[in-house]
XYZ file of C-alpha atoms in Angstrom:
676
model
C 127.098 97.083 87.691
C 125.183 96.448 84.706
C 121.251 96.343 84.755
C 121.208 93.257 82.743
C 122.920 91.440 85.247
C 120.786 92.374 88.076
C 118.692 89.537 89.342
C 115.646 91.928 90.263
C 115.202 93.113 86.747
C 115.212 89.556 85.186
C 111.988 87.884 84.437
C 111.591 85.683 87.844
C 109.022 83.586 89.252
C 110.125 82.636 92.662
C 111.918 85.390 94.436
C 115.946 84.804 93.548
C 117.384 85.415 97.186
C 120.469 83.243 96.748
C 121.637 85.923 93.745
C 120.297 89.221 95.267
C 123.057 91.647 96.949
C 122.062 94.757 98.994
C 123.465 96.886 96.084
C 120.989 95.341 93.372
C 117.922 96.885 95.201
C 118.397 100.964 94.617
C 119.143 100.324 90.892
C 116.370 97.924 90.482
C 113.913 100.519 91.811
C 115.023 103.290 89.593
C 114.764 101.054 86.586
C 111.338 99.454 87.540
C 109.986 102.810 88.443
C 110.753 103.896 85.053
C 109.385 100.760 83.287
C 106.074 101.409 85.213
C 106.259 105.177 84.281
C 106.475 103.983 80.634
C 103.402 101.808 81.003
C 101.666 104.760 82.347
C 102.564 107.119 79.380
C 101.243 104.321 77.127
C 97.602 104.483 78.599
C 97.564 108.171 78.811
C 99.143 108.525 75.048
C 96.535 105.893 73.585
C 94.737 107.859 70.966
C 91.824 105.621 71.242
C 88.848 106.799 73.539
C 89.222 105.477 77.019
C 87.733 101.935 77.598
C 87.575 99.644 80.699
C 90.242 97.442 78.838
C 92.650 99.962 77.540
C 92.759 102.187 80.857
C 91.440 100.555 83.971
C 92.400 97.124 83.150
C 95.784 98.276 81.881
C 96.236 100.072 85.037
C 95.909 97.662 87.280
C 98.409 95.231 85.498
C 100.841 97.856 85.218
C 103.929 98.060 87.772
C 104.201 94.337 88.134
C 107.907 94.331 87.995
C 108.014 96.999 90.499
C 105.578 95.252 92.842
C 107.671 92.268 92.769
C 110.630 94.212 93.587
C 108.844 96.436 96.348
C 107.613 92.744 98.093
C 110.963 91.273 98.186
C 112.716 94.237 99.588
C 110.364 95.498 102.057
C 109.565 91.928 103.238
C 113.495 91.331 103.877
C 113.249 95.035 105.575
C 110.693 93.566 108.058
C 112.282 89.955 108.304
C 115.890 90.030 107.861
C 117.125 93.637 107.942
C 120.292 95.308 108.532
C 121.862 98.714 108.568
C 122.444 98.652 104.899
C 118.690 97.536 103.988
C 117.393 100.238 106.343
C 119.635 102.767 104.707
C 118.599 101.797 101.199
C 114.669 101.918 102.661
C 115.142 105.476 103.606
C 116.379 106.255 100.020
C 113.755 104.272 97.958
C 110.711 105.293 100.202
C 110.627 108.933 98.852
C 111.087 107.519 95.418
C 108.259 105.357 95.453
C 106.043 107.775 97.311
C 106.828 110.566 94.683
C 106.053 108.026 91.792
C 102.891 106.825 93.395
C 101.991 110.596 93.680
C 102.866 111.369 90.145
C 100.491 108.165 88.976
C 97.417 109.492 91.299
C 97.838 113.075 90.550
C 98.214 112.429 86.496
C 95.409 114.698 85.266
C 95.443 112.746 81.757
C 95.085 109.554 83.295
C 92.549 110.909 85.631
C 90.379 112.109 82.774
C 90.550 109.020 81.275
C 89.319 107.224 84.382
C 86.704 109.883 85.156
C 85.277 109.399 81.344
C 84.738 105.622 81.976
C 83.435 106.096 85.471
C 80.739 108.617 84.211
C 79.375 105.940 82.010
C 79.972 103.032 84.052
C 75.912 102.178 84.184
C 76.057 101.614 80.428
C 79.011 99.560 79.935
C 77.952 95.937 80.766
C 80.762 95.466 83.058
C 80.943 92.121 85.394
C 80.475 92.484 89.272
C 84.213 92.517 89.588
C 84.937 94.891 86.764
C 82.408 97.514 88.376
C 84.392 96.984 91.727
C 87.568 97.649 90.286
C 86.357 100.874 88.151
C 84.997 102.108 91.663
C 88.104 101.702 93.447
C 90.219 102.990 90.633
C 88.203 106.173 90.589
C 88.159 106.594 94.362
C 91.903 105.721 94.895
C 92.351 108.612 92.374
C 90.042 111.089 93.982
C 90.461 110.271 97.660
C 94.333 110.700 96.962
C 94.211 114.377 95.547
C 93.486 114.011 91.934
C 90.608 116.473 91.961
C 92.964 119.277 94.059
C 94.381 122.358 92.841
C 98.136 122.328 92.117
C 99.454 123.799 94.859
C 97.402 121.477 97.319
C 98.809 118.729 95.189
C 102.100 120.006 95.662
C 101.646 119.876 99.446
C 100.156 116.436 99.495
C 103.289 115.265 97.836
C 105.109 116.724 100.775
C 103.261 115.186 103.241
C 103.253 111.559 101.594
C 107.027 111.949 101.512
C 107.552 112.972 105.063
C 105.049 110.243 106.063
C 106.756 107.455 104.230
C 109.988 108.232 105.897
C 108.636 109.000 109.622
C 107.036 105.429 109.494
C 110.353 103.790 108.374
C 112.148 105.727 111.179
C 109.410 104.707 113.920
C 109.904 100.949 112.952
C 113.614 101.268 113.073
C 113.598 102.941 116.244
C 111.620 100.024 118.124
C 113.943 97.482 116.502
C 117.031 99.224 117.861
C 115.306 99.594 121.278
C 114.382 95.872 121.428
C 118.045 94.787 120.292
C 119.877 97.185 122.446
C 118.257 95.603 125.843
C 119.289 92.562 127.682
C 118.627 91.324 131.221
C 121.874 89.542 132.264
C 121.738 87.241 135.172
C 124.311 85.461 136.700
C 122.768 84.476 139.954
C 120.590 81.397 139.378
C 118.244 82.510 142.311
C 117.055 85.397 140.155
C 115.443 82.815 137.983
C 113.375 80.940 140.795
C 109.914 80.008 139.284
C 111.116 79.939 135.628
C 110.323 76.580 133.876
C 113.656 74.651 132.790
C 112.850 75.145 129.212
C 112.907 78.883 129.405
C 116.154 78.806 131.496
C 117.461 76.675 128.923
C 116.602 79.144 126.279
C 117.996 82.029 128.369
C 121.369 80.308 128.806
C 121.402 79.555 125.094
C 120.955 83.268 124.464
C 123.812 84.309 127.094
C 126.221 81.827 125.101
C 125.198 83.103 121.764
C 126.341 86.520 123.236
C 129.616 85.177 124.663
C 128.497 85.664 128.244
C 127.901 83.475 131.401
C 124.686 82.790 133.086
C 121.579 83.891 131.474
C 120.185 86.716 129.222
C 116.559 87.811 128.987
C 115.565 89.959 125.906
C 112.565 92.127 125.012
C 111.687 89.234 122.153
C 108.368 87.786 123.159
C 109.619 84.320 123.294
C 112.131 85.403 126.062
C 109.876 88.238 127.760
C 106.677 86.397 128.203
C 107.850 83.362 130.082
C 110.026 85.616 132.390
C 107.011 87.747 133.289
C 104.651 84.846 133.564
C 106.843 82.661 136.036
C 109.803 84.718 137.620
C 109.323 85.041 141.410
C 111.713 87.880 141.484
C 109.249 90.743 141.619
C 111.892 93.325 141.114
C 113.363 91.873 137.932
C 109.805 91.468 136.452
C 109.470 95.087 137.201
C 112.848 96.180 135.506
C 112.013 93.936 132.377
C 108.160 95.210 132.428
C 109.064 98.864 132.274
C 112.155 98.248 129.868
C 109.247 96.718 127.356
C 106.791 99.527 128.200
C 109.588 102.318 127.653
C 110.559 101.273 124.031
C 111.151 104.407 122.140
C 110.204 106.447 125.008
C 113.703 107.332 126.762
C 114.369 110.782 125.467
C 117.467 109.063 123.580
C 118.443 108.798 119.945
C 115.596 106.486 119.248
C 112.599 108.170 120.950
C 109.522 108.093 118.739
C 107.591 110.826 120.713
C 108.235 113.446 118.059
C 107.462 110.815 115.401
C 104.211 110.226 116.838
C 103.155 113.879 117.068
C 104.458 114.550 113.551
C 102.691 111.297 111.957
C 99.340 112.252 113.496
C 99.435 115.920 112.468
C 100.490 115.122 108.781
C 97.888 112.639 108.542
C 95.252 115.018 109.714
C 96.437 117.930 107.492
C 96.472 115.414 104.370
C 92.749 114.340 105.360
C 91.528 117.988 105.625
C 93.710 118.870 102.403
C 91.353 116.150 100.852
C 88.141 117.396 102.246
C 87.603 115.323 105.248
C 87.353 116.165 108.969
C 89.810 113.806 110.448
C 92.253 110.945 109.204
C 89.751 108.498 110.760
C 86.979 110.053 108.596
C 89.146 109.535 105.427
C 90.449 106.038 106.480
C 86.660 104.597 107.249
C 85.242 105.636 104.478
C 86.307 102.552 102.649
C 85.706 100.346 105.706
C 82.697 98.290 106.714
C 82.360 100.382 109.728
C 82.205 103.688 107.554
C 82.343 106.439 110.112
C 84.397 107.143 113.414
C 81.105 107.456 115.209
C 79.947 103.887 114.090
C 83.558 102.518 115.332
C 83.198 104.687 118.603
C 79.702 103.208 119.165
C 80.868 99.760 118.387
C 83.834 99.832 120.854
C 81.837 101.679 123.390
C 79.003 98.992 123.380
C 81.459 96.194 123.684
C 82.942 98.354 126.715
C 79.982 98.354 128.276
C 79.526 94.595 128.208
C 83.259 93.908 129.210
C 83.894 96.415 131.844
C 82.080 95.076 134.733
C 83.458 91.491 133.747
C 86.988 93.013 133.593
C 86.710 94.663 136.940
C 85.134 91.456 138.851
C 88.399 89.596 137.198
C 90.696 92.026 138.286
C 89.320 92.244 141.937
C 89.799 88.318 141.872
C 93.433 88.775 140.818
C 94.179 91.370 143.387
C 92.557 89.416 146.049
C 94.497 86.179 145.042
C 97.890 88.070 144.854
C 97.372 89.637 147.967
C 96.261 86.137 149.827
C 99.337 84.486 147.949
C 102.056 87.130 148.627
C 100.720 90.174 150.419
C 100.786 92.185 147.579
C 98.763 95.265 148.318
C 98.592 97.093 144.969
C 98.948 94.941 141.704
C 100.971 96.399 139.358
C 101.467 95.617 135.468
C 104.530 93.410 136.319
C 102.408 91.169 138.435
C 99.591 90.549 135.871
C 100.881 87.545 133.880
C 102.487 86.380 136.993
C 99.481 86.048 139.019
C 97.153 85.424 136.045
C 99.193 82.377 135.435
C 99.090 80.886 139.076
C 95.557 82.069 139.277
C 94.407 79.923 136.140
C 96.661 76.830 137.377
C 94.624 76.928 140.689
C 90.878 77.515 139.013
C 91.681 75.049 135.981
C 94.753 73.066 137.056
C 96.286 74.200 133.663
C 99.394 76.023 133.083
C 101.345 76.477 129.635
C 104.194 74.116 130.757
C 101.865 71.474 130.879
C 100.672 71.749 127.121
C 104.079 72.960 125.676
C 105.281 69.352 125.386
C 102.150 68.624 123.066
C 102.592 71.497 120.616
C 106.046 70.818 119.042
C 106.100 73.383 116.023
C 106.604 70.798 113.521
C 103.445 69.217 114.516
C 101.496 72.223 114.874
C 102.297 73.110 111.208
C 101.626 69.697 110.046
C 98.411 70.083 111.819
C 97.113 73.169 110.626
C 97.945 71.582 107.155
C 95.703 68.558 108.225
C 93.236 71.240 109.054
C 93.496 72.975 105.787
C 93.340 69.585 103.783
C 90.141 68.500 105.538
C 88.407 71.775 104.928
C 89.666 72.923 101.561
C 91.289 69.879 100.138
C 94.899 71.156 100.020
C 97.774 69.443 99.761
C 101.511 70.624 101.254
C 104.843 69.311 100.199
C 108.272 70.825 101.568
C 110.356 71.665 98.970
C 114.101 72.553 99.187
C 114.923 73.798 95.701
C 113.422 77.177 96.347
C 115.754 80.400 97.472
C 115.203 81.602 100.775
C 116.435 84.563 102.526
C 117.218 82.867 105.859
C 118.177 79.139 106.666
C 115.262 79.207 109.183
C 112.687 79.664 106.456
C 110.915 76.554 105.119
C 109.170 76.387 101.619
C 106.080 74.271 100.517
C 104.264 73.559 97.560
C 100.592 73.684 97.913
C 98.386 71.696 95.636
C 94.724 71.074 95.472
C 93.046 67.486 95.821
C 94.092 66.854 92.193
C 97.362 67.741 92.278
C 96.694 71.252 90.714
C 99.150 73.796 91.740
C 97.743 76.495 94.318
C 100.362 78.495 96.039
C 103.830 78.670 97.170
C 104.222 79.041 101.027
C 107.069 80.521 102.947
C 107.369 79.807 106.699
C 109.627 81.767 108.977
C 108.954 81.106 112.795
C 111.744 82.286 115.038
C 113.093 85.527 116.289
C 116.427 86.844 115.316
C 118.028 90.326 115.242
C 117.159 91.603 112.065
C 113.593 90.507 112.433
C 110.889 92.840 113.758
C 108.450 91.516 116.664
C 105.099 90.066 116.148
C 103.470 87.689 113.544
C 102.141 88.541 110.152
C 101.133 87.269 106.615
C 102.900 88.710 103.388
C 103.299 87.805 100.004
C 106.285 87.797 97.639
C 103.711 87.306 94.535
C 99.956 88.054 94.180
C 97.505 86.101 92.214
C 95.800 87.380 89.219
C 94.462 85.931 85.839
C 95.975 87.670 82.749
C 95.709 86.639 79.070
C 93.840 83.611 80.248
C 96.522 82.584 82.727
C 95.836 82.090 86.453
C 99.214 83.286 88.135
C 99.032 81.583 91.269
C 100.267 83.515 94.723
C 103.701 82.961 96.748
C 102.350 83.606 100.320
C 104.497 83.948 103.469
C 103.736 83.564 107.247
C 106.497 85.219 109.612
C 106.208 84.716 113.391
C 108.495 84.615 116.538
C 107.901 81.781 118.441
C 109.824 80.087 120.968
C 112.822 78.399 119.381
C 114.476 75.021 120.094
C 117.170 74.502 122.665
C 120.121 72.066 122.935
C 117.986 69.532 124.617
C 114.437 70.354 123.260
C 112.929 70.893 119.992
C 110.519 74.196 119.625
C 107.568 73.722 121.806
C 104.778 76.429 121.734
C 102.602 77.566 124.177
C 98.937 77.706 123.540
C 98.840 81.476 122.676
C 101.774 80.741 120.007
C 99.531 77.709 118.575
C 96.534 80.098 118.274
C 98.970 82.728 116.577
C 100.018 80.229 114.189
C 96.560 79.349 113.141
C 95.777 83.029 112.862
C 98.551 83.921 110.610
C 97.826 80.787 108.492
C 94.182 81.852 108.105
C 95.697 84.793 106.544
C 97.701 82.793 104.536
C 94.797 80.725 103.075
C 93.236 84.064 102.096
C 96.136 84.631 99.864
C 96.730 81.003 98.738
C 93.128 80.463 97.672
C 92.556 83.918 95.853
C 91.241 83.326 92.620
C 90.430 86.775 90.872
C 90.945 88.247 87.683
C 92.758 91.709 88.706
C 95.689 91.771 90.925
C 94.353 94.716 93.238
C 91.452 93.031 94.142
C 92.868 89.656 94.941
C 93.442 87.781 98.402
C 93.764 90.110 101.315
C 93.066 93.108 99.296
C 89.956 93.960 101.066
C 88.155 96.132 103.597
C 90.543 96.101 106.699
C 87.774 95.310 109.069
C 87.066 92.226 107.079
C 90.434 90.955 106.655
C 90.772 89.613 110.168
C 88.036 86.980 109.255
C 89.904 84.338 107.788
C 92.418 84.720 110.253
C 90.470 84.714 113.353
C 87.883 82.201 112.317
C 90.752 79.516 112.124
C 91.825 80.020 115.678
C 88.516 78.267 116.781
C 89.755 74.935 115.519
C 92.546 74.877 118.320
C 89.935 74.631 120.727
C 88.269 71.692 119.339
C 89.056 67.906 120.277
C 88.409 66.741 116.821
C 91.146 69.443 115.381
C 93.566 68.817 118.458
C 93.456 65.116 118.331
C 94.904 65.550 114.520
C 98.517 67.159 115.808
C 98.663 67.663 119.740
C 100.642 64.604 120.508
C 103.573 64.607 123.167
C 106.906 65.035 121.382
C 108.602 62.560 123.555
C 105.967 59.671 123.762
C 103.662 60.410 120.829
C 100.897 60.208 123.260
C 97.669 62.361 121.882
C 96.818 65.092 124.428
C 94.518 63.614 126.956
C 91.095 64.602 126.607
C 91.013 66.152 130.360
C 93.496 68.537 128.873
C 91.442 69.282 125.874
C 88.375 70.217 128.343
C 90.812 72.390 130.557
C 91.791 74.356 127.360
C 88.062 74.820 126.517
C 87.100 75.748 130.233
C 90.093 78.245 130.355
C 89.407 79.833 127.108
C 87.140 82.532 128.641
C 89.712 83.111 131.378
C 89.909 86.968 132.009
C 88.197 87.411 128.953
C 86.776 90.537 130.169
C 90.262 92.039 131.017
C 91.337 90.959 127.464
C 88.549 92.566 125.853
C 89.074 95.893 127.835
C 92.599 95.651 126.626
C 91.599 95.436 122.937
C 89.389 97.902 123.201
C 91.684 100.437 124.820
C 93.861 99.938 122.322
C 91.032 100.667 119.728
C 89.857 103.629 121.616
C 93.734 105.069 121.659
C 93.719 104.742 117.853
C 90.650 106.708 117.349
C 91.893 109.196 119.832
C 95.082 109.712 117.919
C 93.240 109.890 114.590
C 89.523 110.892 115.109
C 90.116 114.542 115.997
C 92.296 117.284 115.452
C 95.564 116.702 117.050
C 97.317 119.690 116.931
C 96.898 120.778 120.371
C 98.785 117.641 121.656
C 102.192 118.194 122.953
C 102.473 115.461 125.368
C 102.388 111.955 124.058
C 102.173 110.161 127.476
C 99.523 112.727 128.804
C 97.434 112.250 125.891
C 97.493 108.702 126.028
C 96.704 108.635 129.748
C 93.689 110.372 128.923
C 92.460 108.243 126.148
C 93.235 105.103 128.507
C 91.221 106.846 131.454
C 88.053 104.417 131.083
C 89.683 101.376 130.379
C 92.626 101.109 132.987
C 93.043 98.520 135.419
C 96.514 98.947 136.641
C 98.060 102.112 138.150
C 99.912 103.947 135.514
C 103.725 103.726 135.295
C 105.127 107.278 134.152
C 108.269 105.622 132.583
C 106.454 103.835 130.349
C 104.081 104.657 126.726
C 102.302 102.607 124.366
C 102.071 104.775 121.799
C 105.815 105.169 121.065
C 105.753 101.299 120.114
C 102.110 101.043 118.823
C 103.842 99.803 115.339
C 100.273 98.642 114.264
C 99.010 101.980 113.654
C 102.071 104.152 113.243
C 104.240 101.922 110.935
C 101.841 99.202 109.593
C 98.330 99.908 108.157
C 95.969 99.854 111.163
C 95.355 103.738 111.734
C 91.939 104.274 112.445
C 91.798 100.508 111.917
C 92.475 98.732 115.024
C 89.035 98.241 116.121
C 88.656 95.763 113.178
C 90.288 92.859 115.307
C 87.116 93.223 117.726
C 84.904 93.812 114.411
C 86.154 90.781 112.913
C 85.531 88.724 116.050
C 81.852 89.421 115.644
C 81.969 87.888 112.202
C 84.294 84.968 113.076
C 82.301 83.827 116.215
C 79.347 84.123 114.231
C 80.778 81.916 111.119
C 82.140 79.371 113.489
C 78.648 78.960 114.888
C 77.708 77.966 111.411
C 80.687 75.300 111.345
C 79.583 73.986 114.737
C 75.965 73.885 113.682
C 77.004 71.497 110.827
C 80.122 70.018 111.962
C 83.557 71.653 112.371
C 84.994 69.778 109.007
C 81.870 70.006 107.156
C 82.761 70.109 103.478
C 79.871 72.133 102.366
C 80.113 74.921 104.953
C 83.834 74.978 104.124
C 83.331 75.203 100.320
C 80.834 77.842 100.934
C 83.594 79.838 103.140
C 86.446 79.127 100.373
C 84.177 80.155 97.425
C 82.524 83.225 98.781
C 85.142 84.704 101.347
C 88.396 83.340 100.877
C 88.843 83.269 97.163
C 86.752 86.334 96.488
C 89.275 89.051 97.564
C 87.917 92.431 97.363
C 85.804 91.768 94.195
C 82.515 92.673 96.039
C 81.327 94.179 99.480
C 82.509 92.355 102.372
C 78.862 92.216 104.011
C 77.415 90.719 100.378
C 80.192 88.223 100.353
C 79.439 87.283 104.213
C 75.767 87.062 103.555
C 76.116 84.565 100.776
C 78.257 82.209 102.928
C 76.267 82.537 106.086
C 72.876 83.417 104.716
C 72.298 85.960 106.879
C 74.217 89.033 108.792
C 76.603 88.441 111.464
C 74.801 88.397 115.014
C 77.049 89.627 118.191
C 75.539 87.461 120.411
C 77.725 84.523 119.361
C 80.881 86.719 120.163
C 79.593 87.948 123.670
C 78.501 84.273 124.368
C 81.976 82.790 123.463
C 83.618 85.438 125.517
C 81.352 84.397 128.616
C 79.718 87.959 128.666
C 76.485 86.697 128.413
C 74.865 83.177 128.695
C-alpha cells in the first residue's frame, strides 16, 4: 500500500473515519514518527544559538501529525476496538515509547533546553512562555535526561514494558466483561426489576439469539439488576462476577500485571532519584507530596467515617427489619439503599427516568452552556464518525464564530471499554497567527433505548453526562498559544474542577426546568421531585465519601511505598482497605485487578484528585449560588481564568483570580452534610 494513499498521512482536519482501514495505522505511525524525528533533528542541527522560539516553541509545535494519528487510533482502541486494533496497539506502543524516549534522552536537544532554562530570568518571556519553558525542562529532567547511559538504557526498557502491560491490563478487563452473561429463562428470577430494565435484558438476549433475558457486566445492565432484583442469590452471582474481573487465575488474570506495573513504576522513580512513584508523580501536582495527600484523605476520613458507620448501621437495621438479613453483604448494598431511599424520600430512579430522556438531557447541558458561556450547538451530519451511534455538533459562540467540533458517543457496545471519559481528536493551539480550534469527544455507557422506550437516563447518568461535558468545555473553550498547555493539559488534581462543578447544575430547579420534561407528556419535572432530588443529594454521603477515600488510599498504598515485597495482590488490597471497609470481605473478588483508572489510565497516585477537586468545585459553586447560578459575570470569570487558560499558569493562581480567594473545605463538608 502506498503511503500517498494513506488517509492518515494526508493533511486532514476532521478525522477521516470513513476511509481509514486497520491496515493504514501501522504504516502511518512509522511514517509520522520519522517525520517527527526529522523535526527534532532540525531543532538539534540548527547552527544558531538556542532561543525560546527555535527550540522550546519549535519542540512544542513538532509532532502534530503523530499526535493526530495517535488520538484517532487510541480513541478507537477505547471506544470501538477489535482484535485487529488491539494487535496493532501492542505493535505500535513500543515504537511510540521508544521514540518518546529518543526525544527525552536526546542529549543535544536537552543541552539546548538547558541553556535557555539557565537564562530564563533574562529572556523577557510571557507568563505562558515561562510556563512552557519550565514544563519542557522538567519533562526532560524528570524523564531521565540527566541519567548516565546505562540508566537511560534501563529506563527505555521499563517504559516499553509499562506501555505493553497497561494495554494488556485493559484488554483483560474488556475480555472479562464481554465473556460473562447471566442468562435467565424464568421470569420469576426478575421479580422486582422495573419493566424498562427487563425490556433491555430481553433485547440483549435477542441480540445474542437467546430466549429470555441476558444481564451483562456493562453498567446500564449491571446496576438496575443489583438495585432492584429481589433474588438475593442472583445478585450475589452477578456481584461476584463483577468484582472478580481479571481475578480468576485464567488467561485474563491481572494479578501479575499489577505486581509488575507497581514494581516497574517504583524502579523507574528510584532510577530518577525519587523515593517512590507517588513522590515522582505528585511533584507536578497541586498536592505536591504523598504526605500531603495522605493527610488530606485521612482528614476527610475522620469527618466521613462516623457518618458512614451511622448510615451503614441504618441500612443494616433496615435490611433486617425488611427481610431478616443478619449480615449485610456487598450484593445487598444497592438493593436495600434504593428501598431505604424510597422510604425516606419517597424517591427512586424509576420515578425520575421518564424526565431524563437522553436527547433532552443533551439539549439541557447545551442550554446550560449557552446561558453560562454563550455557546451554540448545531447537530451536523457531514462529519465522519467511527460508529453509527456517534453524533457530531458544530459549536459556535454568540456571534457565530466557530469554537469547536463536538463528538458524542453515549451507549455501551462490545468494542467499548466501560466507564465515561472526555477525549479529543484535535487539540487547540495558536500557530502563525491562526487559532486552530479543537475537536472534543465525550464517550459514555448510558442506558440504551429499547423497542418501546427511548434512552431514559438514571439521575446518576445525568450527573455523569454533565461531568464529562464539563471536561468537554475545558477542551472546547481552550485558548492558549502552545498545544501542550491547552485545554485539559493541567495538573491532574485541577482537571476535575470543570467537570465536577458542572454536576451542581443537575440539582438546581432553574437548570432542571430547562430540560427535565416527561418524554411522553412533555410535563416539566414537578417541583416536589426536584426538592426530593435535593433532599436525597446527601443520602449515604458518608458511605459514598468513604468509598472514594478507600480508592484513593488504595492507590497511595500501591504507589507510595516500596512494593518489592508484595506478592499477594488481594491480601495487600485487603490491608489497604482495612480502615475504610464496611461490608464483609469476599475472597473471590479484587478491586485492584480491574482498577483501570490507576493501572491503565493516568490516575496512578492521582485518584485522590476527585476528592481534592470536590473542595474546589464546592467552593466555586458557592460563588455561583451567591450571585445566581446563571450569573454571566461569574461564568465569564470562570471561562476566562479557568476554562480557557489550560495549564498556562499555576492552578491556584488561576483559581484565586476567578474566586478572589483560596478554596475553603467547609463548602464541601457542608454540601456533603458532614458539618452543619
